[in-house]
């Protein structure tokens, strides 16, 4: 044969063996690399804790978040009410726990929708000039309207409901993801391996989905975590302004808004929902930073 | 010399890239390749040299139909593939393939080497997975890689090894013609030697024809049977390697060859230094594009466009100095 | 002939602090540079030739990333003893540098005239008018046509060859004793490369300065250098006059390199020699002679202890056990 | 350069058109009939039909859109349905000044906080200072402006009583009073934007400091101070122009929540109040105006970017 390094062709079992060890080795390498980045591990832990809280809210919460009790209005944190009570006697701790559900649900769905839509718009915008112009001008149009203003306007049009909050925030954050996906796709499109696949006769769709999409997935996923985080802030802001979830729903934003009204007397009304909002968003941002290095193949 | 079978040829191929203004109207053209005629014979290595911006890579991409020629035709094994659609072109992909310069961007970082090779087979209808794996494994061995490389990602390979994977991917469809676009320029000297030897061994074994595009003259001289020198989109001179170096005719080719340093300290070289800068391909000089920098330029050179003419059966040149019918007082 | 020595590098090592621990990029590099000579430093990527050149000017950040050992003697003084602040008097005045890619090495938002004037005004405290005059003179010296038009242009408005000439003009503005050229023509076409190499050789004679030419292209070395240093994996493996390097190289790596390059006057049917294996990473350096795993003549002795760089003739030094017998 | 400016302006026109379409359609998507909203529930059908005719609500949508656009070009944003027919244009005019002031003050806060810290972190890369700045930036991004504002309000207004909890005093009411009411909103709005700007300044400064021309300048013997001030700053200035410009736009259009929280009668709180009153004319006008300002400001920044960077100016 042509070259002295050529070992006779192994049997199928040996190859399977080699494959398993290599796959395990590659996964181990990735795990070790992620654990090295302390900050993003901390971020992941925070996010996991929040998810657990959201899922097991009923068993964690000490009271029914909606049950009012005028007798116990504005009590400071005590053994009975860990985070104190609000103006109409509802237990702040239980409402914060249930609030986690709202925030995470909004965050996940807005993050997910804007990532998927953004990826598709970005990919197809990178395919031809005309489509690119149309799609990108629409994105620029939407992005020039400030996020919160657009969200507020959409909410007033659609009416106060969790479903509408998600729709509005998805419309607000999709253009950003689309623009980023499009610029990454244009960079990938110039790479030689895309040209090579065209030489090898691959169809346009195969190149788009099997070669361009996987290579812009990493930046899109990272952008998704940040979209997730900003969706939580946006939902809180909307509820704070009274344009978010219907009143009475235990959302961190609306609790903060109620807290502002009694800022002189009830510090706990602001402290606890505020802490949870900030912590969740910080966790997501830290995790997002760590994810960026992990998914970037070149840094291995 | 019996007439060799022509596997790939370009007939007056031109490639003009339109320049558009703000409103999308075409204002001018970048004349990257301008009327190049060239034939690649079976089992031969045709070296295509020239400096940056001379259009050699663009010509290579046009011959493999990554780009559609603006003028002229590309003929592959006797069939005109100049303006075929992507679907029609697919069956010809088995006959001509390409190897690229930059090892770090020519492989999809998200795909394992094995999948890269198997996907090519899948595209061309090899249905059975085991069969695809077997072919891919054989091809890896053929380019000097070991079976466990099958499951590794491109970033786990050195530059030289990646070029081997690129080569394996190009050869897996058993094409007869390979266009090598500067395959060794990005590699270190010792790795370069390994890839050059591998290319030559594969050529002997499968009777491949190479269009070897490069700017490093000593590599091209070593590996090519015939060499073509390009300047600003035009093929200036074409000759068998020995003939070109011993009897260089075109003034640009003379200057180019004299500028190439030789790894021999004793040789005192007398250099022809070209004045001025490379003109822009957007509005190249009239007549012969080299006349603005040519030491022998005459008035006629700025009027008439030289045509590639045979000086003998091993040597063609496009220069009015040697062209009787265009230029009465030629040699 | 007693050559006047400009610079002597003694046992220079540079260690970089990375997350994966300390990496010794160059280990015990020693050589001299004489006035009026062009010393070629040759080696493949990763052999440490660029690190050597930038360590001479202490360009690496010494607080967090790099640590130097050994000595570099300039006019008898060791450069590492000089406080970092004082190094500015040497950079650009006594020793200056030219890099590979002029487009990225010239400041894109400053006119080239200002960039040439800068060393003149720092080191020689020239006034604006006088500095501009000297700049025009430098532009003419490096062969740039219409200097008075070019002086007020920006780097992106010049061609590749001209940008390289501007960089040489900047480096030579204050007539340094030593010019370090780090792969000055690698990014250029062969005709422009010939012009730039001629310019460097011409200026070397005219200004009688020493030049360290760093390149991976043996052909360029053959045509321009008088003495050559071959580096492998952070160490010098051979040092000799250019004729000896090509006519009878002593170190197996030098021999391998020369036989593996296709030569213009070489025989096309002869198969290129292949040095087997690949260059190991800096954190997997083999013990003993670093070239042992790839050396066809390696013995157990080579694989256990490291040979010294020994003089085998007044002009040739080799780091190899084989030379001893 | 001219070609650069021309196609920048050309690319802005479609964006403006799309913005106007989006904003106009928002008006038409809203449930309920504006005529009824003005005349009230018990108005007679004829009165409602007559008003609809006068307001041109029965014309086909495109005609309405063009009329609406025409009015805007003449500076008439229509009349507010909720607050008894007051001209929207005058309402906006009165609310614009506070928003502008808040935007300017918060941008100053942002730039003073972000640019030096960003550059310091880049200069002292990998040290404690660098990590400190990175963590600070992360907190800034994770802390929504209204949460940070609430914190500041509790500390300075409630506990230390240095400033009133909310309320706005115009310049005319004395500089001291004006600034006492504006300092906390400006800082809370500025802090969040400074987090983004800090990271961007650090990244662009790092890129510049590791560039070849800084290495070349160093090898020319340029002193440490000049390296940063002349070479590095000039280059990062090019990107800083964009970053600061975006910061100002962010402040101008992002102040909604901070304004309403601190009771500053700016455009943001105008929108928030209009939500309650379902006054779509006002919301629509404010959103359109801010979007247009946004687009125009981006155009100005692009052109400024071209002027600062010779590679574009002379291409």
Tab-separated table of N, CA and C in Angstrom, chain A residues 1-3 5-10 12 15-16 18-19 22-23 25-26 30 191-204 206 210-212 214-219 295-298 300, chain B residues 61 64 66-67 86 90 93 96-98 100 102 105-112 119-120 122-124 130 133-134 137 141-142 144 146-148 151-153 155-156 164 169-170 173 198 201-202 205:
chain	number	residue	atom	x	y	z
A	1	UNK	N	0.845	-1.207	0.000
A	1	UNK	CA	0.000	0.000	0.000
A	1	UNK	C	0.883	1.261	0.000
A	2	UNK	N	0.264	2.320	-0.018
A	2	UNK	CA	1.058	3.526	-0.320
A	2	UNK	C	1.902	3.974	0.877
A	3	UNK	N	1.506	3.613	2.064
A	3	UNK	CA	2.135	4.357	3.168
A	3	UNK	C	2.431	3.438	4.347
A	5	UNK	N	2.266	3.800	7.385
A	5	UNK	CA	1.493	3.930	8.640
A	5	UNK	C	0.170	3.164	8.543
A	6	UNK	N	-0.003	2.375	7.500
A	6	UNK	CA	-1.350	1.828	7.270
A	6	UNK	C	-1.513	0.505	8.013
A	7	UNK	N	-2.322	0.525	9.070
A	7	UNK	CA	-2.562	-0.700	9.867
A	7	UNK	C	-3.699	-1.458	9.179
A	8	UNK	N	-3.564	-2.817	9.089
A	8	UNK	CA	-4.621	-3.586	8.391
A	8	UNK	C	-5.988	-3.254	8.982
A	9	UNK	N	-6.986	-3.354	8.162
A	9	UNK	CA	-8.348	-2.932	8.491
A	9	UNK	C	-8.877	-3.754	9.669
A	10	UNK	N	-9.293	-3.085	10.804
A	10	UNK	CA	-9.736	-3.851	11.983
A	10	UNK	C	-11.125	-4.439	11.755
A	12	UNK	N	-15.059	-5.234	12.963
A	12	UNK	CA	-16.113	-4.284	13.348
A	12	UNK	C	-16.133	-4.085	14.862
A	15	UNK	N	-13.545	-1.723	16.140
A	15	UNK	CA	-13.858	-0.333	15.768
A	15	UNK	C	-14.900	0.237	16.726
A	16	UNK	N	-15.890	-0.597	17.011
A	16	UNK	CA	-16.960	-0.142	17.920
A	16	UNK	C	-16.338	0.208	19.273
A	18	UNK	N	-13.256	1.187	19.816
A	18	UNK	CA	-12.522	2.463	19.686
A	18	UNK	C	-13.516	3.621	19.765
A	19	UNK	N	-14.634	3.451	19.054
A	19	UNK	CA	-15.602	4.573	19.002
A	19	UNK	C	-16.077	4.906	20.402
A	22	UNK	N	-13.543	6.744	22.514
A	22	UNK	CA	-13.325	8.126	22.050
A	22	UNK	C	-14.494	9.013	22.442
A	23	UNK	N	-15.711	8.501	22.256
A	23	UNK	CA	-16.888	9.327	22.590
A	23	UNK	C	-16.855	9.664	24.067
A	25	UNK	N	-14.263	9.758	25.981
A	25	UNK	CA	-13.131	10.665	26.238
A	25	UNK	C	-13.529	12.111	25.878
A	26	UNK	N	-14.213	12.250	24.714
A	26	UNK	CA	-14.579	13.619	24.287
A	26	UNK	C	-15.571	14.224	25.283
A	30	UNK	N	-15.155	17.581	27.734
A	30	UNK	CA	-16.093	18.725	27.771
A	30	UNK	C	-16.522	18.968	29.219
A	191	UNK	N	-16.962	29.986	4.646
A	191	UNK	CA	-15.903	29.011	5.005
A	191	UNK	C	-15.698	28.044	3.837
A	192	UNK	N	-14.506	27.483	3.760
A	192	UNK	CA	-14.176	26.622	2.612
A	192	UNK	C	-15.000	25.332	2.632
A	193	UNK	N	-15.363	24.840	3.817
A	193	UNK	CA	-16.035	23.528	3.809
A	193	UNK	C	-17.435	23.626	3.193
A	194	UNK	N	-18.016	24.843	3.208
A	194	UNK	CA	-19.312	24.980	2.526
A	194	UNK	C	-19.076	24.893	1.011
A	195	UNK	N	-17.966	25.532	0.581
A	195	UNK	CA	-17.627	25.493	-0.853
A	195	UNK	C	-17.346	24.040	-1.263
A	196	UNK	N	-16.649	23.328	-0.365
A	196	UNK	CA	-16.290	21.931	-0.675
A	196	UNK	C	-17.561	21.102	-0.854
A	197	UNK	N	-18.545	21.346	0.008
A	197	UNK	CA	-19.772	20.539	-0.105
A	197	UNK	C	-20.485	20.832	-1.427
A	198	UNK	N	-20.384	22.105	-1.872
A	198	UNK	CA	-21.006	22.394	-3.177
A	198	UNK	C	-20.270	21.630	-4.271
A	199	UNK	N	-18.940	21.549	-4.140
A	199	UNK	CA	-18.180	20.754	-5.132
A	199	UNK	C	-18.626	19.300	-5.108
A	200	UNK	N	-18.991	18.819	-3.935
A	200	UNK	CA	-19.323	17.384	-3.811
A	200	UNK	C	-20.767	17.138	-4.199
A	201	UNK	N	-21.458	18.185	-4.638
A	201	UNK	CA	-22.798	17.968	-5.186
A	201	UNK	C	-23.905	17.960	-4.153
A	202	UNK	N	-23.620	18.529	-2.955
A	202	UNK	CA	-24.678	18.516	-1.927
A	202	UNK	C	-25.760	19.531	-2.315
A	203	UNK	N	-26.991	19.176	-2.041
A	203	UNK	CA	-28.094	20.084	-2.385
A	203	UNK	C	-28.038	21.316	-1.458
A	204	UNK	N	-28.667	22.407	-1.915
A	204	UNK	CA	-28.636	23.649	-1.118
A	204	UNK	C	-29.220	23.401	0.266
A	206	UNK	N	-29.412	20.666	2.007
A	206	UNK	CA	-28.546	19.841	2.871
A	206	UNK	C	-27.446	20.728	3.459
A	210	UNK	N	-27.365	20.925	7.289
A	210	UNK	CA	-26.427	19.961	7.883
A	210	UNK	C	-25.040	20.598	8.079
A	211	UNK	N	-24.807	21.738	7.414
A	211	UNK	CA	-23.459	22.318	7.523
A	211	UNK	C	-23.482	23.741	8.075
A	212	UNK	N	-24.466	24.534	7.654
A	212	UNK	CA	-24.462	25.925	8.144
A	212	UNK	C	-25.152	25.994	9.502
A	214	UNK	N	-25.730	23.748	12.016
A	214	UNK	CA	-25.008	23.284	13.225
A	214	UNK	C	-23.892	24.234	13.655
A	215	UNK	N	-23.308	24.946	12.680
A	215	UNK	CA	-22.187	25.811	13.053
A	215	UNK	C	-22.636	27.169	13.567
A	216	UNK	N	-23.932	27.480	13.439
A	216	UNK	CA	-24.357	28.747	14.075
A	216	UNK	C	-25.225	28.435	15.293
A	217	UNK	N	-25.367	27.126	15.595
A	217	UNK	CA	-26.178	26.733	16.749
A	217	UNK	C	-25.553	27.260	18.041
A	218	UNK	N	-24.220	27.170	18.129
A	218	UNK	CA	-23.545	27.582	19.382
A	218	UNK	C	-23.871	29.044	19.718
A	219	UNK	N	-23.585	29.990	18.813
A	219	UNK	CA	-23.918	31.383	19.179
A	219	UNK	C	-25.410	31.577	19.438
A	295	UNK	N	-19.096	25.657	23.934
A	295	UNK	CA	-19.617	25.237	22.629
A	295	UNK	C	-18.683	25.640	21.489
A	296	UNK	N	-17.697	26.514	21.807
A	296	UNK	CA	-16.848	26.981	20.708
A	296	UNK	C	-15.784	25.917	20.437
A	297	UNK	N	-15.870	25.180	19.290
A	297	UNK	CA	-14.966	24.044	19.098
A	297	UNK	C	-13.505	24.442	19.093
A	298	UNK	N	-13.205	25.709	18.757
A	298	UNK	CA	-11.786	26.056	18.553
A	298	UNK	C	-11.039	26.132	19.874
A	300	UNK	N	-10.945	24.127	22.266
A	300	UNK	CA	-10.543	22.847	22.941
A	300	UNK	C	-9.032	22.704	22.955
B	61	UNK	N	-11.990	27.523	-9.790
B	61	UNK	CA	-13.383	27.396	-9.299
B	61	UNK	C	-14.378	27.383	-10.436
B	64	UNK	N	-14.381	23.828	-12.069
B	64	UNK	CA	-15.101	22.778	-11.321
B	64	UNK	C	-16.572	23.185	-11.155
B	66	UNK	N	-17.910	25.681	-9.620
B	66	UNK	CA	-18.405	26.381	-8.424
B	66	UNK	C	-18.963	27.723	-8.875
B	67	UNK	N	-18.363	28.234	-9.981
B	67	UNK	CA	-18.851	29.479	-10.592
B	67	UNK	C	-19.222	29.172	-12.037
B	86	UNK	N	-27.594	22.765	-11.090
B	86	UNK	CA	-26.963	22.037	-9.976
B	86	UNK	C	-27.284	20.556	-10.078
B	90	UNK	N	-24.658	17.253	-10.911
B	90	UNK	CA	-24.294	16.323	-9.831
B	90	UNK	C	-23.568	15.094	-10.352
B	93	UNK	N	-19.970	15.469	-10.823
B	93	UNK	CA	-19.155	15.705	-9.618
B	93	UNK	C	-18.270	14.482	-9.341
B	96	UNK	N	-14.825	15.122	-11.309
B	96	UNK	CA	-13.823	16.156	-11.011
B	96	UNK	C	-14.039	16.641	-9.580
B	97	UNK	N	-12.969	16.762	-8.834
B	97	UNK	CA	-13.102	17.200	-7.440
B	97	UNK	C	-11.995	18.209	-7.096
B	98	UNK	N	-12.076	18.759	-5.869
B	98	UNK	CA	-11.150	19.859	-5.539
B	98	UNK	C	-10.538	19.667	-4.145
B	100	UNK	N	-8.436	21.934	-1.146
B	100	UNK	CA	-8.367	23.367	-0.849
B	100	UNK	C	-7.105	23.739	-0.074
B	102	UNK	N	-6.649	26.114	2.783
B	102	UNK	CA	-6.566	26.318	4.226
B	102	UNK	C	-7.085	25.084	4.983
B	105	UNK	N	-10.112	25.608	7.582
B	105	UNK	CA	-11.531	25.916	7.315
B	105	UNK	C	-12.098	24.988	6.245
B	106	UNK	N	-11.297	23.984	5.803
B	106	UNK	CA	-11.847	23.163	4.695
B	106	UNK	C	-12.639	21.969	5.231
B	107	UNK	N	-12.653	21.795	6.581
B	107	UNK	CA	-13.444	20.668	7.147
B	107	UNK	C	-14.465	21.243	8.128
B	108	UNK	N	-15.675	20.697	8.108
B	108	UNK	CA	-16.743	21.167	9.004
B	108	UNK	C	-16.380	20.801	10.447
B	109	UNK	N	-16.138	21.827	11.327
B	109	UNK	CA	-15.655	21.532	12.688
B	109	UNK	C	-16.632	20.698	13.508
B	110	UNK	N	-17.878	20.641	13.082
B	110	UNK	CA	-18.906	19.935	13.880
B	110	UNK	C	-19.050	18.473	13.435
B	111	UNK	N	-18.310	18.061	12.402
B	111	UNK	CA	-18.502	16.690	11.901
B	111	UNK	C	-17.268	15.859	12.164
B	112	UNK	N	-17.506	14.616	12.591
B	112	UNK	CA	-16.335	13.724	12.739
B	112	UNK	C	-15.816	13.363	11.341
B	119	UNK	N	-20.751	11.012	4.414
B	119	UNK	CA	-21.813	11.869	3.874
B	119	UNK	C	-21.670	12.001	2.346
B	120	UNK	N	-20.418	12.091	1.905
B	120	UNK	CA	-20.196	12.226	0.448
B	120	UNK	C	-20.774	11.006	-0.281
B	122	UNK	N	-23.120	9.085	0.832
B	122	UNK	CA	-24.578	9.115	0.973
B	122	UNK	C	-25.189	10.007	-0.118
B	123	UNK	N	-24.540	11.175	-0.333
B	123	UNK	CA	-25.065	12.116	-1.349
B	123	UNK	C	-25.107	11.422	-2.709
B	124	UNK	N	-24.092	10.570	-2.950
B	124	UNK	CA	-24.011	9.954	-4.287
B	124	UNK	C	-24.573	8.540	-4.285
B	130	UNK	N	-22.975	0.124	6.256
B	130	UNK	CA	-21.712	-0.607	6.444
B	130	UNK	C	-20.810	-0.439	5.236
B	133	UNK	N	-19.136	2.790	5.403
B	133	UNK	CA	-18.075	2.817	6.430
B	133	UNK	C	-16.821	2.127	5.902
B	134	UNK	N	-17.029	1.028	5.202
B	134	UNK	CA	-15.882	0.253	4.706
B	134	UNK	C	-15.098	1.086	3.689
B	137	UNK	N	-13.247	3.813	5.487
B	137	UNK	CA	-12.076	3.282	6.217
B	137	UNK	C	-10.922	3.029	5.237
B	141	UNK	N	-7.122	4.858	5.159
B	141	UNK	CA	-5.834	4.151	5.141
B	141	UNK	C	-5.034	4.604	3.922
B	142	UNK	N	-5.727	4.814	2.829
B	142	UNK	CA	-5.038	5.155	1.565
B	142	UNK	C	-4.297	6.496	1.688
B	144	UNK	N	-3.092	7.554	4.440
B	144	UNK	CA	-2.106	7.454	5.523
B	144	UNK	C	-2.639	7.822	6.886
B	146	UNK	N	-5.044	6.569	10.423
B	146	UNK	CA	-5.339	5.300	11.130
B	146	UNK	C	-6.846	5.203	11.390
B	147	UNK	N	-7.338	3.969	11.575
B	147	UNK	CA	-8.799	3.776	11.763
B	147	UNK	C	-9.376	4.644	12.866
B	148	UNK	N	-8.643	4.830	13.986
B	148	UNK	CA	-9.337	5.571	15.071
B	148	UNK	C	-9.508	7.050	14.714
B	151	UNK	N	-13.172	8.535	14.114
B	151	UNK	CA	-14.149	9.058	15.100
B	151	UNK	C	-13.708	10.381	15.695
B	152	UNK	N	-12.678	11.009	15.126
B	152	UNK	CA	-12.190	12.258	15.755
B	152	UNK	C	-12.707	13.483	15.009
B	153	UNK	N	-12.704	14.629	15.727
B	153	UNK	CA	-13.140	15.895	15.116
B	153	UNK	C	-11.930	16.595	14.474
B	155	UNK	N	-10.624	19.467	14.788
B	155	UNK	CA	-9.684	20.274	15.596
B	155	UNK	C	-8.683	19.388	16.339
B	156	UNK	N	-8.880	18.049	16.275
B	156	UNK	CA	-7.914	17.166	16.951
B	156	UNK	C	-6.794	16.747	16.002
B	164	UNK	N	-4.829	15.642	4.503
B	164	UNK	CA	-5.045	14.240	4.090
B	164	UNK	C	-6.542	13.929	4.101
B	169	UNK	N	-11.544	12.999	1.136
B	169	UNK	CA	-12.922	13.405	0.772
B	169	UNK	C	-13.022	13.623	-0.741
B	170	UNK	N	-11.948	14.201	-1.316
B	170	UNK	CA	-12.001	14.482	-2.763
B	170	UNK	C	-11.911	13.185	-3.566
B	173	UNK	N	-14.940	9.569	-4.333
B	173	UNK	CA	-15.867	9.296	-5.448
B	173	UNK	C	-15.095	8.800	-6.674
B	198	UNK	N	2.526	12.132	-1.333
B	198	UNK	CA	1.227	11.415	-1.317
B	198	UNK	C	0.467	11.705	-2.615
B	201	UNK	N	2.060	9.742	-5.396
B	201	UNK	CA	1.774	8.293	-5.318
B	201	UNK	C	0.348	8.019	-5.793
B	202	UNK	N	-0.611	8.830	-5.319
B	202	UNK	CA	-2.016	8.597	-5.693
B	202	UNK	C	-2.198	8.778	-7.204
B	205	UNK	N	-0.981	5.688	-8.912
B	205	UNK	CA	-1.832	4.524	-8.612
B	205	UNK	C	-3.155	4.586	-9.386
